[in-house]
Structures are given as C-alpha cells and as structure tokens.
C-alpha cells in the first residue's frame, strides 16, 4: 500500500493521521476535496481512507461533508491531560469564576502554542477569542506567557524567533519579551494588556505538580481592565492553582517531567 502514498516512504498510519489532522477548530467540517487538499493526499486515497474511517466511527459523514467522529472524541477524553487535569481542575475553575465573575482559562503548552483545555465565560462584555480545544500564540496571551516562561530554552528560542503581531499592543521585540519572561518567573504571574484582542486584558499563574514543582498547565483570567484589582485576581488565581496542584494524581505529576 506504500506505493499509493503521495509521499514516498510514508506509512498508511501517517496518511491516516494526516487526514485526521486536516480538522481543527476552524475546520470542523470538510468536503472530500478540502480534506484531500489539507492532508496533501490524492483524492482517491483520501476518499478510500475517509470511507474506512467513517465505518470505524473515527469520522462522520454529513451529506457531502466529513466531521470528526464520536469514537475519536471518546478516545481523546481518556488522555490524562483531558480527563485527569480537567476533572481535578473543574471545581477550582467554578470557585474562581464565582469569586471573580471573569472568564477563566485552563491551558497547557502544545509545542509553540497554547492549547485551551477548559474555559468558563465571564459576566463582563470582553472580547475573548479562545475556544476549548483551540490554540493561540504563546507570546500574546497571559496563560501563554506563563507556559513560555517555564518552557525549555529550545522552545523559547523558537517562539522568540517568530513573534507575530496580533494587535498594536502585541510584544514582538524578542529582548523585551525575554525580559517579561524573566519577570514572570520572578513574580509568579503574567499579564497582557490588549495583546491578543482589543479591550481584553489577562492575568495568569502556573499550575505546578505537587510532587516536583514542575509546571504542568496555566490558569488565567480575562477581564476588561487590570488597572485596579490585579493583586486580588492574582491572589485568587494562586489559591486555585495551588489547590489544583495538590489534587493532581501522581501519574499526571510524573508525566510533566
């Protein structure tokens, strides 16, 4: 079957993953032509694989379009980061929302991006573009700056080498951002002011695994303004993050190392 691949030497498994990887938060449904194009596969190959995946429940057929199937969703929920971390964090996120009324974010780093694991929408009218399962730049978000501050040096170099401007207030100077990251590590929290979207500010803290103190995720709030009440928000975040860290199972704590 390897001879049918568009990339010489590529396996059937890699071809299937390319097909599944064509979906993201901005492309939840795709036509067969779109699916083949985004997966860089020949149309007949994409059609055959898609048909097999529909039969296995990994994809769903909706008239002339395809979507991720329930079987993949069920499997995804078994991943520790999806099941254990979200399950442990859920009551703390609710408490944090009740205490602040702000949009609450739980996130982890996925390569050079922020992956949002959970979100509770706040009461205030603030433009928030994050979505559960969505990804945003590390350097332009509060939770992202926290995760970047404790990321390996190789990841930091990669991110700082390609800083895109999202709004006029996004930090795109590598030296300035590196100074901010040192301050985040020193002070224990990060903040942004309209760096991801106009009219939205954020503040975030790390969630540490209790066993070794490794940063496994970030907890953040999005509010209209940080000029007043920032200290109260940071304190509330730190209390919640500490509670989550103490409640993490040993298996998840060790996986962060």
PDB file of N, CA, C and O in Angstrom, residues 187-244:
ATOM      1  N   UNK A 187       8.158  36.830  39.574  1.00  0.00           N
ATOM      2  CA  UNK A 187       6.969  37.276  40.305  1.00  0.00           C
ATOM      3  C   UNK A 187       5.882  36.216  40.395  1.00  0.00           C
ATOM      4  O   UNK A 187       4.982  36.330  41.232  1.00  0.00           O
ATOM      5  N   UNK A 188       5.947  35.206  39.529  1.00  0.00           N
ATOM      6  CA  UNK A 188       4.987  34.108  39.623  1.00  0.00           C
ATOM      7  C   UNK A 188       3.678  34.326  38.890  1.00  0.00           C
ATOM      8  O   UNK A 188       2.735  33.538  39.053  1.00  0.00           O
ATOM      9  N   UNK A 189       3.578  35.356  38.088  1.00  0.00           N
ATOM     10  CA  UNK A 189       2.364  35.568  37.284  1.00  0.00           C
ATOM     11  C   UNK A 189       2.711  36.360  36.031  1.00  0.00           C
ATOM     12  O   UNK A 189       3.744  37.036  35.958  1.00  0.00           O
ATOM     13  N   UNK A 190       1.827  36.258  35.032  1.00  0.00           N
ATOM     14  CA  UNK A 190       1.986  37.005  33.779  1.00  0.00           C
ATOM     15  C   UNK A 190       0.731  37.814  33.522  1.00  0.00           C
ATOM     16  O   UNK A 190      -0.340  37.503  34.038  1.00  0.00           O
ATOM     17  N   UNK A 191       0.877  38.851  32.720  1.00  0.00           N
ATOM     18  CA  UNK A 191      -0.284  39.641  32.344  1.00  0.00           C
ATOM     19  C   UNK A 191      -0.134  40.127  30.905  1.00  0.00           C
ATOM     20  O   UNK A 191       0.965  40.201  30.373  1.00  0.00           O
ATOM     21  N   UNK A 192      -1.265  40.419  30.280  1.00  0.00           N
ATOM     22  CA  UNK A 192      -1.278  41.043  28.962  1.00  0.00           C
ATOM     23  C   UNK A 192      -2.300  42.174  28.989  1.00  0.00           C
ATOM     24  O   UNK A 192      -3.277  42.125  29.747  1.00  0.00           O
ATOM     25  N   UNK A 193      -2.060  43.159  28.163  1.00  0.00           N
ATOM     26  CA  UNK A 193      -2.988  44.287  28.030  1.00  0.00           C
ATOM     27  C   UNK A 193      -3.286  44.470  26.543  1.00  0.00           C
ATOM     28  O   UNK A 193      -2.450  44.995  25.795  1.00  0.00           O
ATOM     29  N   UNK A 194      -4.415  43.962  26.112  1.00  0.00           N
ATOM     30  CA  UNK A 194      -4.870  44.075  24.717  1.00  0.00           C
ATOM     31  C   UNK A 194      -3.863  43.517  23.717  1.00  0.00           C
ATOM     32  O   UNK A 194      -3.783  43.991  22.592  1.00  0.00           O
ATOM     33  N   UNK A 195      -3.127  42.497  24.090  1.00  0.00           N
ATOM     34  CA  UNK A 195      -2.125  41.924  23.190  1.00  0.00           C
ATOM     35  C   UNK A 195      -2.698  40.853  22.266  1.00  0.00           C
ATOM     36  O   UNK A 195      -2.153  40.601  21.190  1.00  0.00           O
ATOM     37  N   UNK A 196      -3.810  40.230  22.697  1.00  0.00           N
ATOM     38  CA  UNK A 196      -4.453  39.216  21.863  1.00  0.00           C
ATOM     39  C   UNK A 196      -5.700  39.762  21.196  1.00  0.00           C
ATOM     40  O   UNK A 196      -6.005  39.429  20.047  1.00  0.00           O
ATOM     41  N   UNK A 197      -6.440  40.600  21.893  1.00  0.00           N
ATOM     42  CA  UNK A 197      -7.621  41.244  21.320  1.00  0.00           C
ATOM     43  C   UNK A 197      -7.846  42.570  22.020  1.00  0.00           C
ATOM     44  O   UNK A 197      -7.598  42.697  23.222  1.00  0.00           O
ATOM     45  N   UNK A 198      -8.293  43.546  21.273  1.00  0.00           N
ATOM     46  CA  UNK A 198      -8.537  44.877  21.824  1.00  0.00           C
ATOM     47  C   UNK A 198      -9.651  44.807  22.865  1.00  0.00           C
ATOM     48  O   UNK A 198     -10.660  44.137  22.689  1.00  0.00           O
ATOM     49  N   UNK A 199      -9.452  45.527  23.973  1.00  0.00           N
ATOM     50  CA  UNK A 199     -10.461  45.567  25.020  1.00  0.00           C
ATOM     51  C   UNK A 199     -10.401  44.421  25.999  1.00  0.00           C
ATOM     52  O   UNK A 199     -11.276  44.300  26.863  1.00  0.00           O
ATOM     53  N   UNK A 200      -9.383  43.572  25.896  1.00  0.00           N
ATOM     54  CA  UNK A 200      -9.260  42.427  26.800  1.00  0.00           C
ATOM     55  C   UNK A 200      -7.871  42.397  27.422  1.00  0.00           C
ATOM     56  O   UNK A 200      -6.858  42.523  26.732  1.00  0.00           O
ATOM     57  N   UNK A 201      -7.835  42.225  28.740  1.00  0.00           N
ATOM     58  CA  UNK A 201      -6.586  42.070  29.480  1.00  0.00           C
ATOM     59  C   UNK A 201      -6.616  40.702  30.166  1.00  0.00           C
ATOM     60  O   UNK A 201      -7.693  40.160  30.448  1.00  0.00           O
ATOM     61  N   UNK A 202      -5.471  40.153  30.438  1.00  0.00           N
ATOM     62  CA  UNK A 202      -5.431  38.846  31.085  1.00  0.00           C
ATOM     63  C   UNK A 202      -4.336  38.791  32.131  1.00  0.00           C
ATOM     64  O   UNK A 202      -3.349  39.525  32.068  1.00  0.00           O
ATOM     65  N   UNK A 203      -4.533  37.907  33.087  1.00  0.00           N
ATOM     66  CA  UNK A 203      -3.534  37.628  34.109  1.00  0.00           C
ATOM     67  C   UNK A 203      -3.560  36.129  34.345  1.00  0.00           C
ATOM     68  O   UNK A 203      -4.626  35.494  34.290  1.00  0.00           O
ATOM     69  N   UNK A 204      -2.394  35.524  34.567  1.00  0.00           N
ATOM     70  CA  UNK A 204      -2.322  34.066  34.654  1.00  0.00           C
ATOM     71  C   UNK A 204      -1.198  33.638  35.583  1.00  0.00           C
ATOM     72  O   UNK A 204      -0.230  34.384  35.799  1.00  0.00           O
ATOM     73  N   UNK A 205      -1.327  32.427  36.111  1.00  0.00           N
ATOM     74  CA  UNK A 205      -0.314  31.848  37.009  1.00  0.00           C
ATOM     75  C   UNK A 205      -0.059  30.405  36.597  1.00  0.00           C
ATOM     76  O   UNK A 205      -0.886  29.786  35.929  1.00  0.00           O
ATOM     77  N   UNK A 206       1.080  29.846  37.011  1.00  0.00           N
ATOM     78  CA  UNK A 206       1.360  28.446  36.693  1.00  0.00           C
ATOM     79  C   UNK A 206       0.641  27.493  37.638  1.00  0.00           C
ATOM     80  O   UNK A 206       0.367  27.828  38.793  1.00  0.00           O
ATOM     81  N   UNK A 207       0.338  26.312  37.127  1.00  0.00           N
ATOM     82  CA  UNK A 207      -0.131  25.191  37.949  1.00  0.00           C
ATOM     83  C   UNK A 207       1.029  24.218  38.049  1.00  0.00           C
ATOM     84  O   UNK A 207       1.508  23.717  37.030  1.00  0.00           O
ATOM     85  N   UNK A 208       1.458  23.972  39.265  1.00  0.00           N
ATOM     86  CA  UNK A 208       2.618  23.118  39.476  1.00  0.00           C
ATOM     87  C   UNK A 208       2.202  21.752  39.997  1.00  0.00           C
ATOM     88  O   UNK A 208       1.310  21.641  40.830  1.00  0.00           O
ATOM     89  N   UNK A 209       2.874  20.721  39.494  1.00  0.00           N
ATOM     90  CA  UNK A 209       2.670  19.383  40.034  1.00  0.00           C
ATOM     91  C   UNK A 209       3.239  19.355  41.443  1.00  0.00           C
ATOM     92  O   UNK A 209       4.375  19.770  41.672  1.00  0.00           O
ATOM     93  N   UNK A 210       2.469  18.893  42.378  1.00  0.00           N
ATOM     94  CA  UNK A 210       2.871  18.968  43.778  1.00  0.00           C
ATOM     95  C   UNK A 210       4.123  18.164  44.085  1.00  0.00           C
ATOM     96  O   UNK A 210       4.891  18.518  44.969  1.00  0.00           O
ATOM     97  N   UNK A 211       4.341  17.071  43.342  1.00  0.00           N
ATOM     98  CA  UNK A 211       5.459  16.194  43.666  1.00  0.00           C
ATOM     99  C   UNK A 211       6.819  16.857  43.453  1.00  0.00           C
ATOM    100  O   UNK A 211       7.708  16.770  44.291  1.00  0.00           O
ATOM    101  N   UNK A 212       6.998  17.535  42.300  1.00  0.00           N
ATOM    102  CA  UNK A 212       8.319  18.080  41.975  1.00  0.00           C
ATOM    103  C   UNK A 212       8.295  19.559  41.646  1.00  0.00           C
ATOM    104  O   UNK A 212       9.336  20.150  41.392  1.00  0.00           O
ATOM    105  N   UNK A 213       7.130  20.161  41.658  1.00  0.00           N
ATOM    106  CA  UNK A 213       7.057  21.584  41.360  1.00  0.00           C
ATOM    107  C   UNK A 213       7.106  21.908  39.887  1.00  0.00           C
ATOM    108  O   UNK A 213       7.255  23.060  39.506  1.00  0.00           O
ATOM    109  N   UNK A 214       6.995  20.888  39.016  1.00  0.00           N
ATOM    110  CA  UNK A 214       7.005  21.133  37.579  1.00  0.00           C
ATOM    111  C   UNK A 214       5.725  21.857  37.155  1.00  0.00           C
ATOM    112  O   UNK A 214       4.640  21.575  37.665  1.00  0.00           O
ATOM    113  N   UNK A 215       5.845  22.784  36.210  1.00  0.00           N
ATOM    114  CA  UNK A 215       4.688  23.492  35.687  1.00  0.00           C
ATOM    115  C   UNK A 215       4.010  22.606  34.646  1.00  0.00           C
ATOM    116  O   UNK A 215       4.593  22.287  33.620  1.00  0.00           O
ATOM    117  N   UNK A 216       2.769  22.202  34.930  1.00  0.00           N
ATOM    118  CA  UNK A 216       2.053  21.296  34.036  1.00  0.00           C
ATOM    119  C   UNK A 216       0.979  22.009  33.229  1.00  0.00           C
ATOM    120  O   UNK A 216       0.505  21.483  32.219  1.00  0.00           O
ATOM    121  N   UNK A 217       0.561  23.195  33.676  1.00  0.00           N
ATOM    122  CA  UNK A 217      -0.500  23.926  32.991  1.00  0.00           C
ATOM    123  C   UNK A 217      -0.495  25.361  33.499  1.00  0.00           C
ATOM    124  O   UNK A 217       0.339  25.743  34.331  1.00  0.00           O
ATOM    125  N   UNK A 218      -1.422  26.149  32.980  1.00  0.00           N
ATOM    126  CA  UNK A 218      -1.573  27.535  33.418  1.00  0.00           C
ATOM    127  C   UNK A 218      -3.043  27.826  33.661  1.00  0.00           C
ATOM    128  O   UNK A 218      -3.917  27.260  32.998  1.00  0.00           O
ATOM    129  N   UNK A 219      -3.292  28.720  34.595  1.00  0.00           N
ATOM    130  CA  UNK A 219      -4.642  29.132  34.957  1.00  0.00           C
ATOM    131  C   UNK A 219      -4.730  30.636  34.776  1.00  0.00           C
ATOM    132  O   UNK A 219      -3.867  31.373  35.270  1.00  0.00           O
ATOM    133  N   UNK A 220      -5.730  31.111  34.051  1.00  0.00           N
ATOM    134  CA  UNK A 220      -5.787  32.540  33.749  1.00  0.00           C
ATOM    135  C   UNK A 220      -7.182  33.118  33.819  1.00  0.00           C
ATOM    136  O   UNK A 220      -8.179  32.396  33.795  1.00  0.00           O
ATOM    137  N   UNK A 221      -7.239  34.445  33.900  1.00  0.00           N
ATOM    138  CA  UNK A 221      -8.482  35.202  33.892  1.00  0.00           C
ATOM    139  C   UNK A 221      -8.403  36.270  32.813  1.00  0.00           C
ATOM    140  O   UNK A 221      -7.328  36.848  32.588  1.00  0.00           O
ATOM    141  N   UNK A 222      -9.524  36.553  32.176  1.00  0.00           N
ATOM    142  CA  UNK A 222      -9.608  37.628  31.186  1.00  0.00           C
ATOM    143  C   UNK A 222     -10.615  38.650  31.689  1.00  0.00           C
ATOM    144  O   UNK A 222     -11.752  38.301  32.031  1.00  0.00           O
ATOM    145  N   UNK A 223     -10.183  39.913  31.749  1.00  0.00           N
ATOM    146  CA  UNK A 223     -11.016  40.999  32.286  1.00  0.00           C
ATOM    147  C   UNK A 223     -10.883  42.227  31.381  1.00  0.00           C
ATOM    148  O   UNK A 223      -9.963  42.310  30.568  1.00  0.00           O
ATOM    149  N   UNK A 224     -11.776  43.192  31.538  1.00  0.00           N
ATOM    150  CA  UNK A 224     -11.669  44.397  30.700  1.00  0.00           C
ATOM    151  C   UNK A 224     -10.500  45.285  31.067  1.00  0.00           C
ATOM    152  O   UNK A 224      -9.987  46.017  30.218  1.00  0.00           O
ATOM    153  N   UNK A 225     -10.076  45.236  32.349  1.00  0.00           N
ATOM    154  CA  UNK A 225      -9.080  46.202  32.820  1.00  0.00           C
ATOM    155  C   UNK A 225      -8.300  45.605  33.986  1.00  0.00           C
ATOM    156  O   UNK A 225      -8.869  44.897  34.824  1.00  0.00           O
ATOM    157  N   UNK A 226      -7.004  45.889  34.040  1.00  0.00           N
ATOM    158  CA  UNK A 226      -6.164  45.415  35.136  1.00  0.00           C
ATOM    159  C   UNK A 226      -5.627  46.550  35.993  1.00  0.00           C
ATOM    160  O   UNK A 226      -4.825  46.310  36.898  1.00  0.00           O
ATOM    161  N   UNK A 227      -6.069  47.764  35.731  1.00  0.00           N
ATOM    162  CA  UNK A 227      -5.529  48.901  36.482  1.00  0.00           C
ATOM    163  C   UNK A 227      -5.938  48.869  37.939  1.00  0.00           C
ATOM    164  O   UNK A 227      -5.252  49.409  38.802  1.00  0.00           O
ATOM    165  N   UNK A 228      -7.064  48.213  38.215  1.00  0.00           N
ATOM    166  CA  UNK A 228      -7.491  48.048  39.596  1.00  0.00           C
ATOM    167  C   UNK A 228      -7.837  46.587  39.849  1.00  0.00           C
ATOM    168  O   UNK A 228      -8.413  45.923  39.004  1.00  0.00           O
ATOM    169  N   UNK A 229      -7.477  46.103  41.004  1.00  0.00           N
ATOM    170  CA  UNK A 229      -7.849  44.746  41.379  1.00  0.00           C
ATOM    171  C   UNK A 229      -6.936  43.654  40.890  1.00  0.00           C
ATOM    172  O   UNK A 229      -7.248  42.472  41.068  1.00  0.00           O
ATOM    173  N   UNK A 230      -5.789  44.005  40.288  1.00  0.00           N
ATOM    174  CA  UNK A 230      -4.908  42.952  39.779  1.00  0.00           C
ATOM    175  C   UNK A 230      -4.396  42.054  40.895  1.00  0.00           C
ATOM    176  O   UNK A 230      -4.353  40.826  40.756  1.00  0.00           O
ATOM    177  N   UNK A 231      -4.010  42.657  42.019  1.00  0.00           N
ATOM    178  CA  UNK A 231      -3.483  41.874  43.134  1.00  0.00           C
ATOM    179  C   UNK A 231      -4.521  40.870  43.635  1.00  0.00           C
ATOM    180  O   UNK A 231      -4.190  39.715  43.960  1.00  0.00           O
ATOM    181  N   UNK A 232      -5.780  41.279  43.673  1.00  0.00           N
ATOM    182  CA  UNK A 232      -6.847  40.376  44.130  1.00  0.00           C
ATOM    183  C   UNK A 232      -7.023  39.223  43.152  1.00  0.00           C
ATOM    184  O   UNK A 232      -7.205  38.065  43.558  1.00  0.00           O
ATOM    185  N   UNK A 233      -6.951  39.511  41.854  1.00  0.00           N
ATOM    186  CA  UNK A 233      -7.095  38.466  40.848  1.00  0.00           C
ATOM    187  C   UNK A 233      -5.931  37.476  40.909  1.00  0.00           C
ATOM    188  O   UNK A 233      -6.135  36.264  40.823  1.00  0.00           O
ATOM    189  N   UNK A 234      -4.708  37.996  41.070  1.00  0.00           N
ATOM    190  CA  UNK A 234      -3.538  37.121  41.160  1.00  0.00           C
ATOM    191  C   UNK A 234      -3.647  36.224  42.381  1.00  0.00           C
ATOM    192  O   UNK A 234      -3.365  35.019  42.325  1.00  0.00           O
ATOM    193  N   UNK A 235      -4.069  36.791  43.494  1.00  0.00           N
ATOM    194  CA  UNK A 235      -4.220  36.007  44.722  1.00  0.00           C
ATOM    195  C   UNK A 235      -5.240  34.893  44.543  1.00  0.00           C
ATOM    196  O   UNK A 235      -5.008  33.743  44.938  1.00  0.00           O
ATOM    197  N   UNK A 236      -6.381  35.219  43.916  1.00  0.00           N
ATOM    198  CA  UNK A 236      -7.416  34.200  43.681  1.00  0.00           C
ATOM    199  C   UNK A 236      -6.896  33.104  42.762  1.00  0.00           C
ATOM    200  O   UNK A 236      -7.155  31.906  42.977  1.00  0.00           O
ATOM    201  N   UNK A 237      -6.152  33.486  41.724  1.00  0.00           N
ATOM    202  CA  UNK A 237      -5.573  32.507  40.807  1.00  0.00           C
ATOM    203  C   UNK A 237      -4.575  31.601  41.521  1.00  0.00           C
ATOM    204  O   UNK A 237      -4.567  30.379  41.315  1.00  0.00           O
ATOM    205  N   UNK A 238      -3.728  32.177  42.351  1.00  0.00           N
ATOM    206  CA  UNK A 238      -2.703  31.387  43.036  1.00  0.00           C
ATOM    207  C   UNK A 238      -3.320  30.387  44.005  1.00  0.00           C
ATOM    208  O   UNK A 238      -2.841  29.255  44.133  1.00  0.00           O
ATOM    209  N   UNK A 239      -4.379  30.795  44.680  1.00  0.00           N
ATOM    210  CA  UNK A 239      -5.064  29.865  45.594  1.00  0.00           C
ATOM    211  C   UNK A 239      -5.652  28.695  44.802  1.00  0.00           C
ATOM    212  O   UNK A 239      -5.508  27.525  45.189  1.00  0.00           O
ATOM    213  N   UNK A 240      -6.319  29.003  43.690  1.00  0.00           N
ATOM    214  CA  UNK A 240      -6.917  27.954  42.869  1.00  0.00           C
ATOM    215  C   UNK A 240      -5.852  27.044  42.259  1.00  0.00           C
ATOM    216  O   UNK A 240      -6.001  25.814  42.247  1.00  0.00           O
ATOM    217  N   UNK A 241      -4.774  27.632  41.757  1.00  0.00           N
ATOM    218  CA  UNK A 241      -3.700  26.848  41.140  1.00  0.00           C
ATOM    219  C   UNK A 241      -3.049  25.924  42.152  1.00  0.00           C
ATOM    220  O   UNK A 241      -2.711  24.773  41.845  1.00  0.00           O
ATOM    221  N   UNK A 242      -2.860  26.420  43.374  1.00  0.00           N
ATOM    222  CA  UNK A 242      -2.269  25.584  44.429  1.00  0.00           C
ATOM    223  C   UNK A 242      -3.193  24.412  44.748  1.00  0.00           C
ATOM    224  O   UNK A 242      -2.737  23.283  44.961  1.00  0.00           O
ATOM    225  N   UNK A 243      -4.496  24.671  44.792  1.00  0.00           N
ATOM    226  CA  UNK A 243      -5.448  23.599  45.061  1.00  0.00           C
ATOM    227  C   UNK A 243      -5.445  22.544  43.979  1.00  0.00           C
ATOM    228  O   UNK A 243      -5.489  21.340  44.262  1.00  0.00           O
ATOM    229  N   UNK A 244      -5.373  22.985  42.730  1.00  0.00           N
ATOM    230  CA  UNK A 244      -5.308  22.035  41.613  1.00  0.00           C
ATOM    231  C   UNK A 244      -4.033  21.206  41.707  1.00  0.00           C
ATOM    232  O   UNK A 244      -4.055  19.979  41.555  1.00  0.00           O
TER     233      UNK A 244
END
